[in-house]
PDB file of C-alpha atoms in Angstrom:
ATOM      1  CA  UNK A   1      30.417  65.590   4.781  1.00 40.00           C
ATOM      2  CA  UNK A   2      28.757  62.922   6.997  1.00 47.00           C
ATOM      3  CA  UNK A   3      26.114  62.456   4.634  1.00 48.00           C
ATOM      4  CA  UNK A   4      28.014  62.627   1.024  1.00 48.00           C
ATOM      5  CA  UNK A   5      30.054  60.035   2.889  1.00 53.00           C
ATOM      6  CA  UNK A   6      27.417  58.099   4.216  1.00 61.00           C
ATOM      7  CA  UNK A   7      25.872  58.018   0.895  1.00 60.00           C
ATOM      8  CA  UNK A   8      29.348  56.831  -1.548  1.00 64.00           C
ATOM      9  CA  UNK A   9      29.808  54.114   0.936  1.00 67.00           C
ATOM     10  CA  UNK A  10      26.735  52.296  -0.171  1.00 69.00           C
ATOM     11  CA  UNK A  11      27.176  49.665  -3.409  1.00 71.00           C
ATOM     12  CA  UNK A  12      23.725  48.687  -4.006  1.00 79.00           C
ATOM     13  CA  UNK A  13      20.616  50.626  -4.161  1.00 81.00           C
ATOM     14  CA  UNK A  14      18.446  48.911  -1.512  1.00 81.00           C
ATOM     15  CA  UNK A  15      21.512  50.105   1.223  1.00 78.00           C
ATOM     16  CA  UNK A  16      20.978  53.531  -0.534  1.00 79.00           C
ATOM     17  CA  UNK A  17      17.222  53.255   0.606  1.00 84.00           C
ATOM     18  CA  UNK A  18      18.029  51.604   4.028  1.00 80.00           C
ATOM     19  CA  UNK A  19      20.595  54.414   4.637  1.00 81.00           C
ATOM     20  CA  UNK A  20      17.781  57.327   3.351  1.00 83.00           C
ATOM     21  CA  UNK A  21      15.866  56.408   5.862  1.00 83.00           C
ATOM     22  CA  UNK A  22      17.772  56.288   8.377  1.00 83.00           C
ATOM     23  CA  UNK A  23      19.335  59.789   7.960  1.00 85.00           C
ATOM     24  CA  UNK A  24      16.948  62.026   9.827  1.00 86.00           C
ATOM     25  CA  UNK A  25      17.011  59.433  12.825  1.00 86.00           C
ATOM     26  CA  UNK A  26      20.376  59.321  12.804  1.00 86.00           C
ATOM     27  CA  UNK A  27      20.559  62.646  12.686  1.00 87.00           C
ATOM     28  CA  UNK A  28      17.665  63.456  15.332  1.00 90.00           C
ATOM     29  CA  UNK A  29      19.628  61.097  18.130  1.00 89.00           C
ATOM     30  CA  UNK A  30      22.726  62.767  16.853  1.00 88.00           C
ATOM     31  CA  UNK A  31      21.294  66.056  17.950  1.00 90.00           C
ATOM     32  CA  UNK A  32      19.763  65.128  20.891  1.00 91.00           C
ATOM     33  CA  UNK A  33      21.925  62.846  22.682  1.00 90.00           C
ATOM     34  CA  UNK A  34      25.282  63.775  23.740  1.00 89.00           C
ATOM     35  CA  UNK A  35      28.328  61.254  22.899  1.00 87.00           C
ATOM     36  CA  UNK A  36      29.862  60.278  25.631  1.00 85.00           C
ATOM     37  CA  UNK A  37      32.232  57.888  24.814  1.00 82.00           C
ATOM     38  CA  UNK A  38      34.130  61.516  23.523  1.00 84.00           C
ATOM     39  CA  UNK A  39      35.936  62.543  26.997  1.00 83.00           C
ATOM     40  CA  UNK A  40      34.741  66.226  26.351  1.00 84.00           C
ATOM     41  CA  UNK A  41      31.012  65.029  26.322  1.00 82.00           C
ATOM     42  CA  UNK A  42      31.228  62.690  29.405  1.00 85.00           C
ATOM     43  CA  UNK A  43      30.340  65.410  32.087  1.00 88.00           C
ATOM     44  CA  UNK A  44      27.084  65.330  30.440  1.00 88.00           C
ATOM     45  CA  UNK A  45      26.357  61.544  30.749  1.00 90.00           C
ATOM     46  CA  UNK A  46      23.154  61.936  33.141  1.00 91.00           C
ATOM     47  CA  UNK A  47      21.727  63.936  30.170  1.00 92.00           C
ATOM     48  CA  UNK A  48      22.914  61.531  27.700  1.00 91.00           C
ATOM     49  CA  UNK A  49      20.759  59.251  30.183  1.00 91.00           C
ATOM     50  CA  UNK A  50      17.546  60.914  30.598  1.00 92.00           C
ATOM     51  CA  UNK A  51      17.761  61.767  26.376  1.00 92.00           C
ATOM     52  CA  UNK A  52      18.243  57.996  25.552  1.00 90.00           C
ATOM     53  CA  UNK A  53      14.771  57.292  28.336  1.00 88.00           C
ATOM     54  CA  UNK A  54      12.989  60.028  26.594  1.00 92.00           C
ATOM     55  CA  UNK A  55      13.468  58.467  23.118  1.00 90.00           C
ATOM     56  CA  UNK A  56      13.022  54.679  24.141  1.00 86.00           C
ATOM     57  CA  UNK A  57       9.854  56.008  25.802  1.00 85.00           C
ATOM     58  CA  UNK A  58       8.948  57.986  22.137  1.00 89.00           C
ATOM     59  CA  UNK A  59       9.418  54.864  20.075  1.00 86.00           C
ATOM     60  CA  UNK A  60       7.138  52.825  22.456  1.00 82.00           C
ATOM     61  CA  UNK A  61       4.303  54.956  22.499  1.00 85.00           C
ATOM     62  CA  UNK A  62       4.614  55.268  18.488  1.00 88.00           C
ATOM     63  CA  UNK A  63       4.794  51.851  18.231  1.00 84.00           C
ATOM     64  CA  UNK A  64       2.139  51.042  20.617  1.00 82.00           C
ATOM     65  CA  UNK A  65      -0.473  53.551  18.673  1.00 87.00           C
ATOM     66  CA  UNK A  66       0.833  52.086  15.689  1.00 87.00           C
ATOM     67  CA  UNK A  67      -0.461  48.450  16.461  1.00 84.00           C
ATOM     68  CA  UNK A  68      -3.598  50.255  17.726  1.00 83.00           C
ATOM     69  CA  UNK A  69      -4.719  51.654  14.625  1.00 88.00           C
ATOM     70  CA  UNK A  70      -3.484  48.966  12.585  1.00 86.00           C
ATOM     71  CA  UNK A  71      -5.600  46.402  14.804  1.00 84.00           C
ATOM     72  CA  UNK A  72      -8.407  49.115  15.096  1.00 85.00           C
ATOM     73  CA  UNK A  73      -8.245  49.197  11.179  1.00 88.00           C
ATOM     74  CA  UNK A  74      -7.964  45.081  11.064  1.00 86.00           C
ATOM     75  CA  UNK A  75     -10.959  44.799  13.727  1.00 84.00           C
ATOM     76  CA  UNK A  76      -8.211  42.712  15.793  1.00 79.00           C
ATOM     77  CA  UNK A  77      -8.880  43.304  19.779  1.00 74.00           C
ATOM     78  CA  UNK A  78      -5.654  44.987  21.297  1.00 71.00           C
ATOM     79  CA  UNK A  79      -4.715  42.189  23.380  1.00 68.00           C
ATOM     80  CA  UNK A  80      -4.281  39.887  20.302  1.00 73.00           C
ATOM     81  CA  UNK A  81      -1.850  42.373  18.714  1.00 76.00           C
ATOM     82  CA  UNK A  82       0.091  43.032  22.209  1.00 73.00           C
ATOM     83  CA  UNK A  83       0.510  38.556  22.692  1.00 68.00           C
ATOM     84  CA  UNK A  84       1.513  38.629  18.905  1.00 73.00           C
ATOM     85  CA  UNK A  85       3.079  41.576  17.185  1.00 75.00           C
ATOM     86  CA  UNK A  86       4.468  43.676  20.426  1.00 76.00           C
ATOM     87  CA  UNK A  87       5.162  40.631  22.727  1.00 74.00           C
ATOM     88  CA  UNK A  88       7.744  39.351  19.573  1.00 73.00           C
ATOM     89  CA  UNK A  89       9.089  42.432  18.571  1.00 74.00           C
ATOM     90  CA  UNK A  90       9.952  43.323  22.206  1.00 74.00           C
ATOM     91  CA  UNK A  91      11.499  39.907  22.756  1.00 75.00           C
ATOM     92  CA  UNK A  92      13.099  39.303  19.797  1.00 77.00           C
ATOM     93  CA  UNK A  93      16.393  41.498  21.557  1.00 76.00           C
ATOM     94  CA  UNK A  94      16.006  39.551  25.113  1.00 77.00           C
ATOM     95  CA  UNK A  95      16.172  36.355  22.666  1.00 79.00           C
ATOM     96  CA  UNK A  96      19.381  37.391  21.460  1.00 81.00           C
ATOM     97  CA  UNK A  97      20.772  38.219  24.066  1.00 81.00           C
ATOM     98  CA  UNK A  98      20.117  35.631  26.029  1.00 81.00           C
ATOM     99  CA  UNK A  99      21.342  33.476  23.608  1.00 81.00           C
ATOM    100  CA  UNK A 100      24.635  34.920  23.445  1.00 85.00           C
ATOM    101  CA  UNK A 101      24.968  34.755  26.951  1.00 83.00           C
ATOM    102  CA  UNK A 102      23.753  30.966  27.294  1.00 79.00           C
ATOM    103  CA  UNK A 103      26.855  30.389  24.221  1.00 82.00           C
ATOM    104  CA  UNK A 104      29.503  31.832  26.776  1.00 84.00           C
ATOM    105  CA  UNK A 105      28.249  29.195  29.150  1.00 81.00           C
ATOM    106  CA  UNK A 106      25.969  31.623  31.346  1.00 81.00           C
ATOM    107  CA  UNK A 107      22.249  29.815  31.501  1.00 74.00           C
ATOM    108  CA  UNK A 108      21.074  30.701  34.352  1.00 78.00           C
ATOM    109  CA  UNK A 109      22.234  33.985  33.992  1.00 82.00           C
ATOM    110  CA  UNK A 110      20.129  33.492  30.094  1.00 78.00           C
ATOM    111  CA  UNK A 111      17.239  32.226  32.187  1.00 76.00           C
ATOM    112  CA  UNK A 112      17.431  35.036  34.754  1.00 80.00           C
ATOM    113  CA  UNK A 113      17.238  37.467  32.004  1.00 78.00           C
ATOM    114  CA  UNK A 114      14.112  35.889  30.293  1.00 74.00           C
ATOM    115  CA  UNK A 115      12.079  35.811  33.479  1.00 76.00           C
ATOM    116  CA  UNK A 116      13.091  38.753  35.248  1.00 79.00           C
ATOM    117  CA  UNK A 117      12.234  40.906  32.345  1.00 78.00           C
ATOM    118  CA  UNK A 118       8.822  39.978  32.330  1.00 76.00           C
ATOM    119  CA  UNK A 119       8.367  40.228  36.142  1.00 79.00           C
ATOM    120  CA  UNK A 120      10.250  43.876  35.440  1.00 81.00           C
ATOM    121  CA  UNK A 121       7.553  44.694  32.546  1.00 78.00           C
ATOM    122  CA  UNK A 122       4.788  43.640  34.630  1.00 80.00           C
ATOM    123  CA  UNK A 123       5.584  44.934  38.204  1.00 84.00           C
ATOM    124  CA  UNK A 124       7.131  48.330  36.671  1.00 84.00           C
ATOM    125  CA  UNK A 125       6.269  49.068  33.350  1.00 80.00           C
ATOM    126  CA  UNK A 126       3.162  48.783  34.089  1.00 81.00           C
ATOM    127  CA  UNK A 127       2.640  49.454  37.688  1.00 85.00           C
ATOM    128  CA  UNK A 128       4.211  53.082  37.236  1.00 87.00           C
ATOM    129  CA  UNK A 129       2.352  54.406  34.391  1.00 83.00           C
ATOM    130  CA  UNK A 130      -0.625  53.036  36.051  1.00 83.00           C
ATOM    131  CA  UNK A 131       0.075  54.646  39.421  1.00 86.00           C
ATOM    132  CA  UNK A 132       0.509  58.096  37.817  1.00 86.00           C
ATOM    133  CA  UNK A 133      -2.408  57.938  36.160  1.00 82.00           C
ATOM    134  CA  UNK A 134      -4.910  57.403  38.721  1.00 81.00           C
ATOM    135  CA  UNK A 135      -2.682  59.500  41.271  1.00 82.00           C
ATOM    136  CA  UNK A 136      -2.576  62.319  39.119  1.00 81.00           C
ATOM    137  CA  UNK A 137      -4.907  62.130  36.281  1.00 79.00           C
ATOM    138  CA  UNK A 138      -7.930  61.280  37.334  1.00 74.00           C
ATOM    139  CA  UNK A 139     -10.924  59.909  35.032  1.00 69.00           C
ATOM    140  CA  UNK A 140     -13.461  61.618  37.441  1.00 64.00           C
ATOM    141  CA  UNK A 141     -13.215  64.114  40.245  1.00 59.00           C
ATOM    142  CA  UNK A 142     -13.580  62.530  43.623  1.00 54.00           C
ATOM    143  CA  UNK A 143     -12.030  59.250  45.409  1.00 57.00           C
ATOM    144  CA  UNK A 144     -13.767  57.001  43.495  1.00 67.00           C
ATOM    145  CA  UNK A 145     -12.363  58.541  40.164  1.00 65.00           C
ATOM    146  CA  UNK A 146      -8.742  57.190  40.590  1.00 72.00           C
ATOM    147  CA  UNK A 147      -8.602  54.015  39.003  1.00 74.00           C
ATOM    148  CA  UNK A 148      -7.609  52.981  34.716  1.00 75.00           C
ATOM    149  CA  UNK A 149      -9.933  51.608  32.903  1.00 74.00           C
ATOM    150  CA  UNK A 150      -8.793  48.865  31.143  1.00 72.00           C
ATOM    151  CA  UNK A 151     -10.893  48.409  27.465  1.00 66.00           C
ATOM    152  CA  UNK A 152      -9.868  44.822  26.448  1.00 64.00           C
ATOM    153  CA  UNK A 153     -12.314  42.325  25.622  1.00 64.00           C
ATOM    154  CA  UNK A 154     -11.102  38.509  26.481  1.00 66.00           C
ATOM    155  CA  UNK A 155      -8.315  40.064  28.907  1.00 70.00           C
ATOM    156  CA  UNK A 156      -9.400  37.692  31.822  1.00 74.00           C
ATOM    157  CA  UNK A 157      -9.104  34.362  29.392  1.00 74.00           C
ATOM    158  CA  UNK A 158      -5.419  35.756  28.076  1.00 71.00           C
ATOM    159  CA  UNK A 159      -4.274  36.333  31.923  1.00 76.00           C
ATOM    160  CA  UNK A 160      -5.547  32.971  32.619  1.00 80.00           C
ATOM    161  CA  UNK A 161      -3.818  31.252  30.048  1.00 77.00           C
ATOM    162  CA  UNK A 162      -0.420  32.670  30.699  1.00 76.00           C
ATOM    163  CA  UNK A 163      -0.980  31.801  34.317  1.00 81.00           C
ATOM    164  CA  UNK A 164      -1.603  28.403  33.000  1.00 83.00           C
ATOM    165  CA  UNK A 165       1.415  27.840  30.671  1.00 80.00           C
ATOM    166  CA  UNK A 166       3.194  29.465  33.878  1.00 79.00           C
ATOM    167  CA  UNK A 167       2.255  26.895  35.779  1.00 85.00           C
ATOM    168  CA  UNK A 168       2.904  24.342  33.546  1.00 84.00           C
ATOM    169  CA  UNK A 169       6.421  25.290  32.791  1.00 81.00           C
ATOM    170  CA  UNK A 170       7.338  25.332  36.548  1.00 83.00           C
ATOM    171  CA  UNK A 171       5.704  22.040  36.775  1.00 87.00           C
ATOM    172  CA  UNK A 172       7.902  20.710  34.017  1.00 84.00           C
ATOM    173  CA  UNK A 173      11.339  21.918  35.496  1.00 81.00           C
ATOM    174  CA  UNK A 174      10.207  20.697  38.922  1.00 85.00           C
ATOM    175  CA  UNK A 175       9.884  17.377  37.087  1.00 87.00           C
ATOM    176  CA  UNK A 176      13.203  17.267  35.130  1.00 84.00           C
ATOM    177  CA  UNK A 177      14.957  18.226  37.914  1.00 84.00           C
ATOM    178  CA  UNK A 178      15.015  22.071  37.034  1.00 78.00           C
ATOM    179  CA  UNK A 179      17.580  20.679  34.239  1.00 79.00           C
ATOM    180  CA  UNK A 180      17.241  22.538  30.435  1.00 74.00           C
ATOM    181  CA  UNK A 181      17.865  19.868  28.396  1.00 79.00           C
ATOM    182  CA  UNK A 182      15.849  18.628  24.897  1.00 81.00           C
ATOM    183  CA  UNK A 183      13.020  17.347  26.291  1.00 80.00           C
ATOM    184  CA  UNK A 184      12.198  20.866  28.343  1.00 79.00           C
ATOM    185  CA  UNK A 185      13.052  22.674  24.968  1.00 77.00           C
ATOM    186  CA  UNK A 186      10.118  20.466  22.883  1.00 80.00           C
ATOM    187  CA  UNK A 187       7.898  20.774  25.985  1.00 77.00           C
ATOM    188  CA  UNK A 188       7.656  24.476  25.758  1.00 73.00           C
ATOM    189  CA  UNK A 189       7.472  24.797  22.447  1.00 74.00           C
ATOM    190  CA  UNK A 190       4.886  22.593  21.535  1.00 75.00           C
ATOM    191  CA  UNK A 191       3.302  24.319  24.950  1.00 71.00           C
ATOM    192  CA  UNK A 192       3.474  27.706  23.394  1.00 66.00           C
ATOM    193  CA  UNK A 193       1.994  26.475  19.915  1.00 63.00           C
ATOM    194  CA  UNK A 194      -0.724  24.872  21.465  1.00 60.00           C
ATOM    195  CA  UNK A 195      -1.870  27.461  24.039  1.00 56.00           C
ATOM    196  CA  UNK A 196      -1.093  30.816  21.661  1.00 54.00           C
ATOM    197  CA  UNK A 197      -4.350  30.005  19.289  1.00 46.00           C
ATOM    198  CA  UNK A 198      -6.399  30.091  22.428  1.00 47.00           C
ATOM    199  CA  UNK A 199      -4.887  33.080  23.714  1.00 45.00           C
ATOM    200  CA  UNK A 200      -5.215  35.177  20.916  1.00 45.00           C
ATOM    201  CA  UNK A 201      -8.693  34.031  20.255  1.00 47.00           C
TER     202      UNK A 201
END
């Protein structure tokens, strides 16, 4: 019934497409995660938790080996296609948000969300996989074996240029009074279109 109805409540035929392929997601997370916002479902709302980690944590692997063969297949070094592809796809729902929140007069709450995600990403999402890894899954035995290797050519140039533009937007707040006006707007992105060719080169 859900999916005859599903199905006569699409007009044209690229919605029919769109919804086609949305059906065994749909149904997967359907499956998989229990509803909680049904009161006989909300005793299980841990597991509805831990189900909705496991699949965020699914889709990011996929889409990280994704980008890995496609640049693999491109001959396009991983770190361009993590400062281009991943880096916009993963902030395209911060930018929206924070948006949204800056409209209902909340900046620095919009700001606070921009920033503190990164420092999140950076000090967590990567600092826990990372810490398992040589913890627990060592490349070699012994003490010397626990460490990641990291197989990114022109990582030390991208690090320093995101330090840089860092810097450089601190710099610029300091100056303008840590005020978001215009001028800070144009500064940062004509900062960001000059310093991403370098970056990704």
């Amino acid at each position: 019934m859900y999916i005859s109805s599903g199905w006569s409540s699409r007009k044209t035929i690229r919605s029919k497409i769109q919804w086609l392929c949305m059906v065994p997601l749909m149904r997967i997370l359907r499956w998989t995660i229990p509803p909680c916002h049904y009161e006989t479902y909300q005793k299980y709302v841990t597991l509805t938790f831990v189900m909705c980690i496991f699949w965020i944590a699914v889709c990011s692997y996929l889409i990280a080996w994704m980008i890995t063969i496609l640049g693999n297949t491109l001959q396009v070094p991983d770190s361009v296609m993590g400062l281009t592809f991943i880096a916009a796809g993963m902030s395209i729902p911060e930018t929206v948000s924070s948006v949204i929140v800056a409209g209902q007069g909340q900046g620095s709450m919009a700001l606070s969300n921009s920033w503190g995600s990164s420092t999140f990403d950076i000090l967590l999402c990567l600092g826990i996989p990372w810490l398992i890894k040589s913890t627990y899954f060592p490349n070699q035995l012994g003490v010397d074996g626990h460490y990641v290797q990291i197989s990114s050519h022109g990582l030390e140039y991208s690090s320093f240029a995101l330090l840089l533009i860092l810097f450089l937007v601190y710099s610029i707040l300091y100056f303008n009074k840590f005020k978001l006006d215009k001028k800070v707007r144009i500064y940062r992105v004509n900062m960001k279109n000059v310093t991403k060719p370098r970056v990704d080169s």
